[in-house]
Tab-separated table of C-alpha atoms in Angstrom:
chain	number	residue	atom	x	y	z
C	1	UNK	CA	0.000	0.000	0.000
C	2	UNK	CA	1.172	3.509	-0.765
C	3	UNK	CA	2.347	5.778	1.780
C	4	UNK	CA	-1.239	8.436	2.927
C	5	UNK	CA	-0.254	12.072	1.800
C	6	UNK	CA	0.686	14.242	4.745
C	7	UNK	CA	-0.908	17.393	2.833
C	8	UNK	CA	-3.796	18.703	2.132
C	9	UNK	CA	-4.004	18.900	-1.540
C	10	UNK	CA	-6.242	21.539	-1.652
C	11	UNK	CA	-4.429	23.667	0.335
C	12	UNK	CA	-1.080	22.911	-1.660
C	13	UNK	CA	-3.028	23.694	-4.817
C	14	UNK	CA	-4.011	27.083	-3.451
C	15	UNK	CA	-0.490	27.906	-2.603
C	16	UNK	CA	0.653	27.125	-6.094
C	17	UNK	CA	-2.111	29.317	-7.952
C	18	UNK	CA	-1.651	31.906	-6.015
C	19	UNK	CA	2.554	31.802	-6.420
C	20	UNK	CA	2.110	31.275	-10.334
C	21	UNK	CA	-0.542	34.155	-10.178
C	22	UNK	CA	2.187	36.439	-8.451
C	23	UNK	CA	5.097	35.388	-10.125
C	24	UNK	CA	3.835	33.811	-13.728
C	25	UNK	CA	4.754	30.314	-14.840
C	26	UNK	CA	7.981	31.049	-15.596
C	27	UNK	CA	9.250	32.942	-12.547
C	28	UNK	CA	8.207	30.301	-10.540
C	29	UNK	CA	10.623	27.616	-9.963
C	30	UNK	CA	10.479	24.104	-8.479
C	31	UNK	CA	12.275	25.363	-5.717
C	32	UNK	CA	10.027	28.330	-5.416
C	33	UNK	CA	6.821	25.160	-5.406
C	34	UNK	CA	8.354	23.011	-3.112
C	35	UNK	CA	8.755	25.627	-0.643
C	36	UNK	CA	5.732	27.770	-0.604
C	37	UNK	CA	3.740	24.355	-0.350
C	38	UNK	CA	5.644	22.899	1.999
C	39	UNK	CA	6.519	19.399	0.088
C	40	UNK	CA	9.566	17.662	-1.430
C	41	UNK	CA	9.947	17.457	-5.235
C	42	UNK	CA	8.923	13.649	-5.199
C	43	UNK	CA	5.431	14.689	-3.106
C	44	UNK	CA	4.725	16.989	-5.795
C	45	UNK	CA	4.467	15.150	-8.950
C	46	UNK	CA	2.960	12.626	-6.966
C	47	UNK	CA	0.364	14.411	-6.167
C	48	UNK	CA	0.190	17.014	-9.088
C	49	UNK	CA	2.371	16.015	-11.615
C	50	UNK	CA	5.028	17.796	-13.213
C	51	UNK	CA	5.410	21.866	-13.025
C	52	UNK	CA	3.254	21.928	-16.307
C	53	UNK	CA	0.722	19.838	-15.199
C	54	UNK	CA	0.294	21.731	-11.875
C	55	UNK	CA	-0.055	25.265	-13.646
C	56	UNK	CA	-2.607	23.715	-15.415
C	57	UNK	CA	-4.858	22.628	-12.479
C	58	UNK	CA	-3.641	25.896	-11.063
C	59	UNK	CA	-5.526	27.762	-13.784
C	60	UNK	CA	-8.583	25.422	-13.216
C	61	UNK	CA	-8.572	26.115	-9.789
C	62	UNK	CA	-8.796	29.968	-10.483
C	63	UNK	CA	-11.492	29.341	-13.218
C	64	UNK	CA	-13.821	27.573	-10.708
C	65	UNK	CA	-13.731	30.798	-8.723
C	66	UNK	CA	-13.929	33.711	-11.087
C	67	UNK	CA	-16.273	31.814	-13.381
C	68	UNK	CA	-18.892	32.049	-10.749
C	69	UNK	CA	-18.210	35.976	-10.852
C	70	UNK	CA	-18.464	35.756	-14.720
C	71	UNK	CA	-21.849	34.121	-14.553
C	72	UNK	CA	-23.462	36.585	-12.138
C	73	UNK	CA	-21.813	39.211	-15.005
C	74	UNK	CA	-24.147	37.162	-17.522
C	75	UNK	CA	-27.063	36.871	-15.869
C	76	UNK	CA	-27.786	40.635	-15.386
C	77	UNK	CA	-30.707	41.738	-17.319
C	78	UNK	CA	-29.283	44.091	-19.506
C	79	UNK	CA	-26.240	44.587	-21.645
C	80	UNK	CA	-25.030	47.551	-20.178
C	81	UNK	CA	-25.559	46.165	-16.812
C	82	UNK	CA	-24.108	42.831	-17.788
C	83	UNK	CA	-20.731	45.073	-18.995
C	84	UNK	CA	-20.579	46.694	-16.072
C	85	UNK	CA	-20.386	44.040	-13.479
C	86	UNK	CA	-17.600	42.073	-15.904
C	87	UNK	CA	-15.489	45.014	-15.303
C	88	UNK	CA	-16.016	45.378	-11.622
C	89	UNK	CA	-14.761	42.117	-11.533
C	90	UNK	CA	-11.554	43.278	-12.713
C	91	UNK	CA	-11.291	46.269	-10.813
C	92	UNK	CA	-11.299	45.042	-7.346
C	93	UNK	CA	-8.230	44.975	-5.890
C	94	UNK	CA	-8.155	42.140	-3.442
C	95	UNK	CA	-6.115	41.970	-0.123
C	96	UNK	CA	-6.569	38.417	-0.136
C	97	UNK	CA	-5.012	37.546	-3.940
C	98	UNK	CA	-2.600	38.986	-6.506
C	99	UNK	CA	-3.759	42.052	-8.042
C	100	UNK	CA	-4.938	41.554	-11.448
C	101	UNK	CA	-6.164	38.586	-13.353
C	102	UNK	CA	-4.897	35.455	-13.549
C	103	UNK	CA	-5.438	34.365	-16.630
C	104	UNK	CA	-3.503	37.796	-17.395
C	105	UNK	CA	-1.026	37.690	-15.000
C	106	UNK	CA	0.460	34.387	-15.108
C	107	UNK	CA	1.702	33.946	-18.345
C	108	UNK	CA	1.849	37.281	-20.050
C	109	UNK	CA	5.627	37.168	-21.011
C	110	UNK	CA	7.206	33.818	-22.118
C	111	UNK	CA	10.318	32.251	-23.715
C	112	UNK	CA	9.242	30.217	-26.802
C	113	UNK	CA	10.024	27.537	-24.741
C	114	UNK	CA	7.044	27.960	-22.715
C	115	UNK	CA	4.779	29.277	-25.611
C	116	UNK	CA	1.942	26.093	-25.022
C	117	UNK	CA	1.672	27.731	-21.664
C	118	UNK	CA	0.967	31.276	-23.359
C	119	UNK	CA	-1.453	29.560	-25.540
C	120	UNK	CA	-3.365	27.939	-22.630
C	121	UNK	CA	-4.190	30.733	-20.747
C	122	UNK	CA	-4.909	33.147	-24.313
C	123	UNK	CA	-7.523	30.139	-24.523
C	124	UNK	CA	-9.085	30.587	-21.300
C	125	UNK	CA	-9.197	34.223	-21.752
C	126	UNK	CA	-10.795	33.374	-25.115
C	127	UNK	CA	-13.406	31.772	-23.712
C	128	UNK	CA	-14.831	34.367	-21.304
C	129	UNK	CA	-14.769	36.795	-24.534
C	130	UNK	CA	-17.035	34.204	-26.427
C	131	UNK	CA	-19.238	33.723	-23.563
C	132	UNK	CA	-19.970	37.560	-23.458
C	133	UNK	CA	-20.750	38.059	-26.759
C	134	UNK	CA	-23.164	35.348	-26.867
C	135	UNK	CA	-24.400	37.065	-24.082
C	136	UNK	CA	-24.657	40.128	-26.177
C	137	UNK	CA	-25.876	38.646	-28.873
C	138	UNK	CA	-29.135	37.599	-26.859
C	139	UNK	CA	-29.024	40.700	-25.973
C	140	UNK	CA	-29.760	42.188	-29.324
C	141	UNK	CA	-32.275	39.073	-30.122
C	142	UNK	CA	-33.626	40.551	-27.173
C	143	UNK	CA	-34.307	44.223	-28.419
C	144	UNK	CA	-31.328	45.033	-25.711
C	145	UNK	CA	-28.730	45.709	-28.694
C	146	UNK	CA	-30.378	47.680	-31.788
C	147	UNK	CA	-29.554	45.626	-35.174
C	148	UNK	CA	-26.132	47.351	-36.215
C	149	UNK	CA	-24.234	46.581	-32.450
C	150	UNK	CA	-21.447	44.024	-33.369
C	151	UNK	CA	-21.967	41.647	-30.438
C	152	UNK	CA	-18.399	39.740	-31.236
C	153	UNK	CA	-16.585	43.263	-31.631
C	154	UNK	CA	-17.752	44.569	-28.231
C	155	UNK	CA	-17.362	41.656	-26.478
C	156	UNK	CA	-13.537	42.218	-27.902
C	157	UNK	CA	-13.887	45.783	-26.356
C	158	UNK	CA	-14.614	44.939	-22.972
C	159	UNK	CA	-12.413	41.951	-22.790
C	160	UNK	CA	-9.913	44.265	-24.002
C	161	UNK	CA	-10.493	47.000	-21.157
C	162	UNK	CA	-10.454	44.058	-18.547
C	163	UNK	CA	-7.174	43.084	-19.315
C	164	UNK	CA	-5.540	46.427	-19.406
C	165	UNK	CA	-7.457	47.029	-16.187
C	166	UNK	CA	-5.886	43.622	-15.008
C	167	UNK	CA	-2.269	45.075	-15.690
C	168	UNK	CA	-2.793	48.239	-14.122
C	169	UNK	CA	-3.949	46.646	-10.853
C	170	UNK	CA	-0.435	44.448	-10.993
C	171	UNK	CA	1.076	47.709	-11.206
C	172	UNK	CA	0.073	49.111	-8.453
C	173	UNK	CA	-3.717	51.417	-9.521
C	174	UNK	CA	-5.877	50.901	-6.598
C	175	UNK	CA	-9.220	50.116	-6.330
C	176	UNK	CA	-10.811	53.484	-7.152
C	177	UNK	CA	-8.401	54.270	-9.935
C	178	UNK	CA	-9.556	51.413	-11.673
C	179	UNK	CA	-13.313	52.601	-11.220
C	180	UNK	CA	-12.794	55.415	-13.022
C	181	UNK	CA	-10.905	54.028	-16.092
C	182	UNK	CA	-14.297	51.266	-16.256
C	183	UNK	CA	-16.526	54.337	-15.914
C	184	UNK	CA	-14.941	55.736	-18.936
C	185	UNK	CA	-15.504	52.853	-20.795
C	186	UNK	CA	-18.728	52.706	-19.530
C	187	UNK	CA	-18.985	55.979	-21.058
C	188	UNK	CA	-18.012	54.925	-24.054
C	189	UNK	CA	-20.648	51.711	-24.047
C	190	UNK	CA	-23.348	53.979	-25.965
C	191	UNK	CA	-21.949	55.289	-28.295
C	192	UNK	CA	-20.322	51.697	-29.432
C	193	UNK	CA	-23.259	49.365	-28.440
C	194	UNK	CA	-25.311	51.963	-30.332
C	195	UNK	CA	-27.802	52.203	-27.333
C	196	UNK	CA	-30.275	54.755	-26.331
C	197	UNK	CA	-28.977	56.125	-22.982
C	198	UNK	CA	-31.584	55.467	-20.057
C	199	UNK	CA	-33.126	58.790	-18.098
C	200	UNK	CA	-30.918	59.476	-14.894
C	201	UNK	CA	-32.452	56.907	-12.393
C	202	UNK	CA	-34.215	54.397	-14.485
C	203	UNK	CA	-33.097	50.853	-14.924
């Protein structure tokens, strides 16, 4: 019989997120693994696999929790409402977490070595922009959008703001610098989506 893990897996898999989400994939050594999560090199790709392997359930992990976020994004009634909550997402800057976006964050520079790693988290990223312009696409089925919004091109838009929202916060903006950069592109949202602004107080 093997030997029972003396870690919690869990626990060692938050570790590892959050050390990729600071450092990226390719600032993070083994070194850097084995001692934030407290194992020895054998423990880990026991339990995880290699390096690769554990970036990748790393990026799961964070999916999991921001794609709850996303989906309260997409459920909002409206378009402009939906936009506006996917941004807040990314302008929060957390005490408890890396600033900025994972999926941004942790591989945004790589050595072609590393390029599949690049390419899994543009992917992800990829995703989240497809499931918001379906999302605006209903929208304009809906009568939300008029006929001439480009669902797939503002979708692009926001996604767009989000991530440069995602590097600022890595920099250093704060919470209420951010608020006001997604308020200008809020500002923007009519003109683009080609909506009829609301009256002052109606929703």
């Amino acid at each position: 019989m093997g030997r029972t893990r003396s870690f919690d897996e869990e626990v060692a898999l938050d570790r590892a997120m959050r050390l990729f989400w600071k450092q990226g994939y390719e600032g993070t050594s083994l070194e850097d693994l084995t001692s934030t999560l407290g194992i020895a090199k054998p423990s880990l790709y026991a339990a995880f696999g290699n390096k690769r392997a554990l970036f990748t359930k790393a990026v799961e992990r964070y999916i999991r929790g921001v794609g709850a976020e996303l989906q309260r994004a997409l459920d909002e009634p409206r378009a402009e409402d939906v936009v506006r909550r996917f941004l807040r997402i990314y302008t929060e800057v957390r005490t408890d977490a890396p600033p900025g976006c994972f999926l941004v964050q942790g591989a945004l520079a790589c050595s072609p070595e590393s390029a599949e790693v690049q390419h899994e988290v543009a992917e992800r990223r990829q995703e989240a922009e497809a499931l918001l312009a379906q999302r605006l696409a209903r929208a304009q089925k809906e009568g939300d959008l008029p006929a001439e919004a480009r669902p797939n091109d503002l979708a692009k838009y926001v996604c767009t703001v989000a991530q440069g929202l995602s590097v600022q916060a890595a920099g250093g903006a704060t919470t209420a610098q951010l608020r006001r950069v997604a308020e200008l592109a809020l500002m923007n949202w009519t003109a683009l989506a080609g909506e009829k602004r609301r009256p002052e107080g109606r929703r």
